[in-house]
Tab-separated table of C-alpha atoms in Angstrom:
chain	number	residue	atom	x	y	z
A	334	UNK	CA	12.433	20.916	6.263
A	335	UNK	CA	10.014	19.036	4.116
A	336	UNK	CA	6.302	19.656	4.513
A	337	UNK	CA	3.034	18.823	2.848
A	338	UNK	CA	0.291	21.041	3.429
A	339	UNK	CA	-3.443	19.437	2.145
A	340	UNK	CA	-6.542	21.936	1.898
A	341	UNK	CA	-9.712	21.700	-0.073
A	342	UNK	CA	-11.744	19.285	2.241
A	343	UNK	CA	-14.767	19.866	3.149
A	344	UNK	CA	-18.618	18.223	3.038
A	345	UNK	CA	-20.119	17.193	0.226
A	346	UNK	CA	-23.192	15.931	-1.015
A	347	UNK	CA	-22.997	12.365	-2.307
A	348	UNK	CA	-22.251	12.743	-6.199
A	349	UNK	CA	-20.459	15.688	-5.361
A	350	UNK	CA	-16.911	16.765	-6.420
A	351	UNK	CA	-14.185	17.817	-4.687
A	352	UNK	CA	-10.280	18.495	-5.621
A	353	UNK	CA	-8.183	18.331	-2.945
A	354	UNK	CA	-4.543	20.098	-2.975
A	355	UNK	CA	-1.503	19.782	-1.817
A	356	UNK	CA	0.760	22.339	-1.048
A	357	UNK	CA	4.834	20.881	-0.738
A	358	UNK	CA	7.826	22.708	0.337
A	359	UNK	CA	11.543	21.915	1.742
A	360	UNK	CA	12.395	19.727	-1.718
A	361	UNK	CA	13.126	19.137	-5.041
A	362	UNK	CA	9.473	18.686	-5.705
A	363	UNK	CA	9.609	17.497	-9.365
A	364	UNK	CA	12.461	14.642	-8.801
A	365	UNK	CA	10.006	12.554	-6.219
A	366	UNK	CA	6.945	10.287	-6.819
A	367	UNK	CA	4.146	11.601	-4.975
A	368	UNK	CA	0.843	9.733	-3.209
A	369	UNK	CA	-2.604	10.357	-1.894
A	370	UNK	CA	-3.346	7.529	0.582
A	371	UNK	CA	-6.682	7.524	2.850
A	372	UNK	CA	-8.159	6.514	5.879
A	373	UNK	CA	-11.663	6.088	6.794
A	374	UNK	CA	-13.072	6.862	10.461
A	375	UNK	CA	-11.828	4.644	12.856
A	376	UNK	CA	-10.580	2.493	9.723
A	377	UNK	CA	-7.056	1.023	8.383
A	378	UNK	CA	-4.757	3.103	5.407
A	379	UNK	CA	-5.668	3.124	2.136
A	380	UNK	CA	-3.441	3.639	-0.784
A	381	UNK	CA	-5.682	6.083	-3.465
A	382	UNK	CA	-2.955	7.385	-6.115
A	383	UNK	CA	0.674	7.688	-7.195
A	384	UNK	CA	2.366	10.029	-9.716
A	385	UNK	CA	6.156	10.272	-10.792
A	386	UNK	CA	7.896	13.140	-10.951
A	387	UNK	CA	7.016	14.096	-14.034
A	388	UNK	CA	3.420	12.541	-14.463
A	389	UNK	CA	5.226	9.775	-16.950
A	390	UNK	CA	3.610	7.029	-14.384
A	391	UNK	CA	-0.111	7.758	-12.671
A	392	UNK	CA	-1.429	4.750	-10.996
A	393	UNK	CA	-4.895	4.326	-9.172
A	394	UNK	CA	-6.590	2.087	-6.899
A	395	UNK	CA	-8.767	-0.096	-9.011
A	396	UNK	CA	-11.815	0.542	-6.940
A	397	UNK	CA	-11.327	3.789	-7.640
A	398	UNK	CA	-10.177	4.221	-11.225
A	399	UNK	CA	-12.479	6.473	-13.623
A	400	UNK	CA	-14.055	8.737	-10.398
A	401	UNK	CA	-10.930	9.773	-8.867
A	402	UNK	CA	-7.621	11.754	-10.848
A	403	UNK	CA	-4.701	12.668	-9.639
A	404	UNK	CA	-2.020	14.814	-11.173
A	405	UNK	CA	0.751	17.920	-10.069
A	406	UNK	CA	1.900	20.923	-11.087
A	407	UNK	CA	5.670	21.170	-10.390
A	408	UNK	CA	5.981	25.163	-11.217
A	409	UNK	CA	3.922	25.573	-8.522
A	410	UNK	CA	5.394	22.335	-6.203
A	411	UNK	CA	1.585	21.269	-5.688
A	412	UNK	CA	-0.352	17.711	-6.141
A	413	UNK	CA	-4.066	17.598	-6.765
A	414	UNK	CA	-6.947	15.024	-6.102
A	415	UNK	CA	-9.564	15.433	-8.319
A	416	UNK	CA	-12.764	13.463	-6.956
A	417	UNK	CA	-15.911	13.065	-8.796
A	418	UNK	CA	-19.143	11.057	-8.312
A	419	UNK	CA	-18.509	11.077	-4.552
A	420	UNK	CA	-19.812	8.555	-2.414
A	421	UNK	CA	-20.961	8.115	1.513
A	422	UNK	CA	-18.200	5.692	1.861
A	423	UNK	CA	-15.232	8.208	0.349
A	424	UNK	CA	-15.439	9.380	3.667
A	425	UNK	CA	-11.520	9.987	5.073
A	426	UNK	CA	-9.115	11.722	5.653
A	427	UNK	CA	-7.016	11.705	2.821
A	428	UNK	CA	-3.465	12.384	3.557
A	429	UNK	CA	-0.432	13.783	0.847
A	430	UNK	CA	2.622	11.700	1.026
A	431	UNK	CA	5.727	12.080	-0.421
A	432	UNK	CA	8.030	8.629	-2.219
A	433	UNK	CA	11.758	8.445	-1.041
A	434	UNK	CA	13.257	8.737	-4.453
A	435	UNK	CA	11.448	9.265	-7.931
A	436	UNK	CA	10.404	5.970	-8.396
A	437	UNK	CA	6.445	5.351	-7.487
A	438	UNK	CA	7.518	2.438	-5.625
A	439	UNK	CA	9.451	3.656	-3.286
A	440	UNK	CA	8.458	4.094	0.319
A	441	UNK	CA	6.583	7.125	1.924
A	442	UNK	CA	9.042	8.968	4.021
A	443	UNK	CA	7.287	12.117	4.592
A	444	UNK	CA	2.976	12.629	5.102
A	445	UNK	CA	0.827	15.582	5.622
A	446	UNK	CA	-1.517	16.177	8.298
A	447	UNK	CA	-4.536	15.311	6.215
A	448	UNK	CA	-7.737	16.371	5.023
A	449	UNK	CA	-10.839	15.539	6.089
A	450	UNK	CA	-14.090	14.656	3.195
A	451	UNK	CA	-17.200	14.311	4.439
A	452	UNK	CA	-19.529	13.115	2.086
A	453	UNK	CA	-23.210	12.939	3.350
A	454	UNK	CA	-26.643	14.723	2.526
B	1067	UNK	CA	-10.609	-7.187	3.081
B	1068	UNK	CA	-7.007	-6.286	2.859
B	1069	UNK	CA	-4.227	-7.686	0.739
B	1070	UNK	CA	-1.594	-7.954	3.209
B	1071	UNK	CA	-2.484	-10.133	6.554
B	1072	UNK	CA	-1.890	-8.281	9.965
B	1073	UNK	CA	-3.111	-9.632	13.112
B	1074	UNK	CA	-5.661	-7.073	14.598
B	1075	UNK	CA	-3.952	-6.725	17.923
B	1076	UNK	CA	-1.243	-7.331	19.768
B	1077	UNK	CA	0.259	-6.458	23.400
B	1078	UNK	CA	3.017	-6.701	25.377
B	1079	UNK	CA	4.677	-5.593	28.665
B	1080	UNK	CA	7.290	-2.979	29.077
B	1081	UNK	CA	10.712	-3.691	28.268
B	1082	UNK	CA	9.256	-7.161	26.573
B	1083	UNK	CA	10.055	-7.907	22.828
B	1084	UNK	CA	6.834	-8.243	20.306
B	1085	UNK	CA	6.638	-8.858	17.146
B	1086	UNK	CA	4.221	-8.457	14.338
B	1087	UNK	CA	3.693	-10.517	11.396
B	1088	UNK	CA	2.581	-9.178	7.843
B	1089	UNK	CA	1.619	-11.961	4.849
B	1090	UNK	CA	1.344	-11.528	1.592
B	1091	UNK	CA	1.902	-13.670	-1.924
B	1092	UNK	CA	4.164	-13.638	-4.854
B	1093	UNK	CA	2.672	-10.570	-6.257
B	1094	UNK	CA	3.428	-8.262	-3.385
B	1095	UNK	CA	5.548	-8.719	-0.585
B	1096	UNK	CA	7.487	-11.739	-2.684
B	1097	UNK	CA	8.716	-9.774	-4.804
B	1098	UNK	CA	8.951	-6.418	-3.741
B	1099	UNK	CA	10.524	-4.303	-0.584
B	1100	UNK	CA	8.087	-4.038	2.690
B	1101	UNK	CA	7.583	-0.853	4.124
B	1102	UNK	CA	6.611	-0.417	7.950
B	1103	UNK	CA	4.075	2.298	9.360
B	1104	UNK	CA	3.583	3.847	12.562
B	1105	UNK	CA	0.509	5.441	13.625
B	1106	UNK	CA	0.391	7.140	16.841
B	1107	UNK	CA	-3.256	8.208	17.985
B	1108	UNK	CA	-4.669	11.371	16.640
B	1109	UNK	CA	-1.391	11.570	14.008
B	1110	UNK	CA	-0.153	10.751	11.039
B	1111	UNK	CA	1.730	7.659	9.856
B	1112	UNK	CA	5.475	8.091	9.543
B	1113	UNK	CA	7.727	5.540	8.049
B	1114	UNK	CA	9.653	3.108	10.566
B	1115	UNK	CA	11.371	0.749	8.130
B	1116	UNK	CA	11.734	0.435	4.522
B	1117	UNK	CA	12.836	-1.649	2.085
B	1118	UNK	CA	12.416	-4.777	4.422
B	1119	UNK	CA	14.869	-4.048	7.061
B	1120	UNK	CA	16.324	-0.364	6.575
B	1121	UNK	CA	15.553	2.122	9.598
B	1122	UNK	CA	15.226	5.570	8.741
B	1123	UNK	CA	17.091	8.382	10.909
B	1124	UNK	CA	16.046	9.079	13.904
B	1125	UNK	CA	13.930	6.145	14.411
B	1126	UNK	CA	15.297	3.994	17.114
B	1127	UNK	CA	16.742	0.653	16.808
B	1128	UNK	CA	14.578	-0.930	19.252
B	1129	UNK	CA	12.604	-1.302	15.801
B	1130	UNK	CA	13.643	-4.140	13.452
B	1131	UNK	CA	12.163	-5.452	10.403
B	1132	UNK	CA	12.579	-8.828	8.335
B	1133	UNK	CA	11.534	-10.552	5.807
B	1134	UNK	CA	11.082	-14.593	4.733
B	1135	UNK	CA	9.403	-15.475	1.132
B	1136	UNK	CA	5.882	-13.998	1.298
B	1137	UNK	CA	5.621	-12.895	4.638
B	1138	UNK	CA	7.420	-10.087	6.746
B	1139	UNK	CA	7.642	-9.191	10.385
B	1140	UNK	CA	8.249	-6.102	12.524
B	1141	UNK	CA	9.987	-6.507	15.660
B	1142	UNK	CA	9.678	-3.847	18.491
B	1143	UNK	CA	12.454	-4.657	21.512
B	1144	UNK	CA	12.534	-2.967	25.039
B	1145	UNK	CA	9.222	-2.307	24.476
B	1146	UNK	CA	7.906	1.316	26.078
B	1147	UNK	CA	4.541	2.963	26.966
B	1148	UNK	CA	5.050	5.508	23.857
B	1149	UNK	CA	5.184	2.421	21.806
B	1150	UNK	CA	1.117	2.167	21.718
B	1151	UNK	CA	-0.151	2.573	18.427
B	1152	UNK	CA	-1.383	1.703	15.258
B	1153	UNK	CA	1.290	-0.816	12.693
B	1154	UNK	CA	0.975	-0.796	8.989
B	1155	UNK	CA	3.477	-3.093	6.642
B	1156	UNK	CA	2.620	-2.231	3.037
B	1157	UNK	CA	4.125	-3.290	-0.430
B	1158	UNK	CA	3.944	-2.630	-4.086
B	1159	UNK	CA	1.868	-5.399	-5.737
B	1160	UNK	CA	2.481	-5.996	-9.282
B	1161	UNK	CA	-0.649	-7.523	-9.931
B	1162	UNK	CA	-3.094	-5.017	-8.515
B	1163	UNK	CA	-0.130	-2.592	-9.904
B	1164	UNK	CA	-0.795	-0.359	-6.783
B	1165	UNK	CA	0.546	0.040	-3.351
B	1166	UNK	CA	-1.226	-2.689	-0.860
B	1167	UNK	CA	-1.818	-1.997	2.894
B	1168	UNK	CA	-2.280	-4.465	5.609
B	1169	UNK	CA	-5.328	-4.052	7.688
B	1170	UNK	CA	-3.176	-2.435	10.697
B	1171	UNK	CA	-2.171	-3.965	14.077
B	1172	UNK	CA	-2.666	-1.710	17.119
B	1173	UNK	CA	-0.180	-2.598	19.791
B	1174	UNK	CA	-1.437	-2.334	23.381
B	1175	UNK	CA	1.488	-1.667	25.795
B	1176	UNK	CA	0.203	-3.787	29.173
């Protein structure tokens, strides 16, 4: 059974940092593409990050390219989030996702539960 | 602002067909495969069709998805209470080179 387990959320003071993890199990976790999307409170989805299997292909949301970095480490069959510079409106829950095949463009057949970032004073 | 066009609501009574509509351009959902998301409240999003038209398992086929030039539509037959919730279509856009998300359609079962 595949699962995606996302810790490391939290509050944080506006130009904070946080790195958010990613915990997968119940797959071949280096031979799939793998996504951060977000969602504000009360708001629509929002696609943050991709990565191929093998970090060959990274790919950011322009609005947020240069704060936040994503990248994996398949020994351990984990995906990180590294967010810097943090702002009130970073507020979401930012969910893990998994691609259907190794290709970044492929749809997201499998999401975590989410973790919630609070950023506020 | 979102890239991809969804009407904000929509509604429909039991056992009623709706559809939803999802626009785009050239650079996203013209060239590329559409993806459908369901959103039930206080959940996740799990994938209801992919690649335009493709239902995963175990999703029923009361759900249908198609697609026409630069726009795309999900179609929801038989409609049921456990319907109600929150529609995403989304698409790779090779401009932006990123993943594009329409601004969500949250489907009111009357």
């Amino acid at each position: 059974e595949v699962q995606l387990v996302e810790s490391g959320g939290g509050l944080v003071k506006p130009g904070g940092s946080l790195r958010l993890s990613c915990a997968a199990s119940g797959f071949t976790f280096s031979a799939y593409s793998m996504n951060w999307v977000r969602q504000a409170p009360g708001k629509g989805l929002e696609w943050v990050s991709s990565i191929s299997g093998y970090s060959s292909y990274i790919y950011h949301a322009d609005s947020l390219r240069g704060r936040f970095s994503i990248s994996r480490d398949n020994a351990k069959n984990s995906l990180f989030l590294q967010m810097n510079s943090l702002r009130a409106e970073d507020t979401a829950v930012y969910y893990c996702t998994k691609s259907g095949g190794a290709n970044p463009l492929a749809p997201q057949d499998y999401w975590g539960q989410g973790t919630l970032v609070t950023v506020s004073s | 602002q979102s890239v991809l066009t969804q009407p904000p609501s929509a509604s429909g009574t039991p056992g009623q067909r709706v559809t939803i509509s999802c626009s785009g351009s050239s650079s996203n959902i013209g060239g590329n495969a559409v993806n459908w998301y369901q959103q039930l409240p206080g959940t996740a999003p799990r994938v209801l069709i992919y690649s335009d038209s493709r239902r995963p398992s175990g999703v029923p086929g009361r759900f249908s998805g198609s697609k026409s030039g630069t726009s795309a539509s999900l179609a929801i037959s038989g409609l049921q209470s456990e319907d109600e919730a929150d529609y995403y279509c989304e698409a790779w856009d090779d401009s932006l080179n990123g993943r594009v998300f329409g601004g969500g359609t949250t489907l009111i079962v009357l």
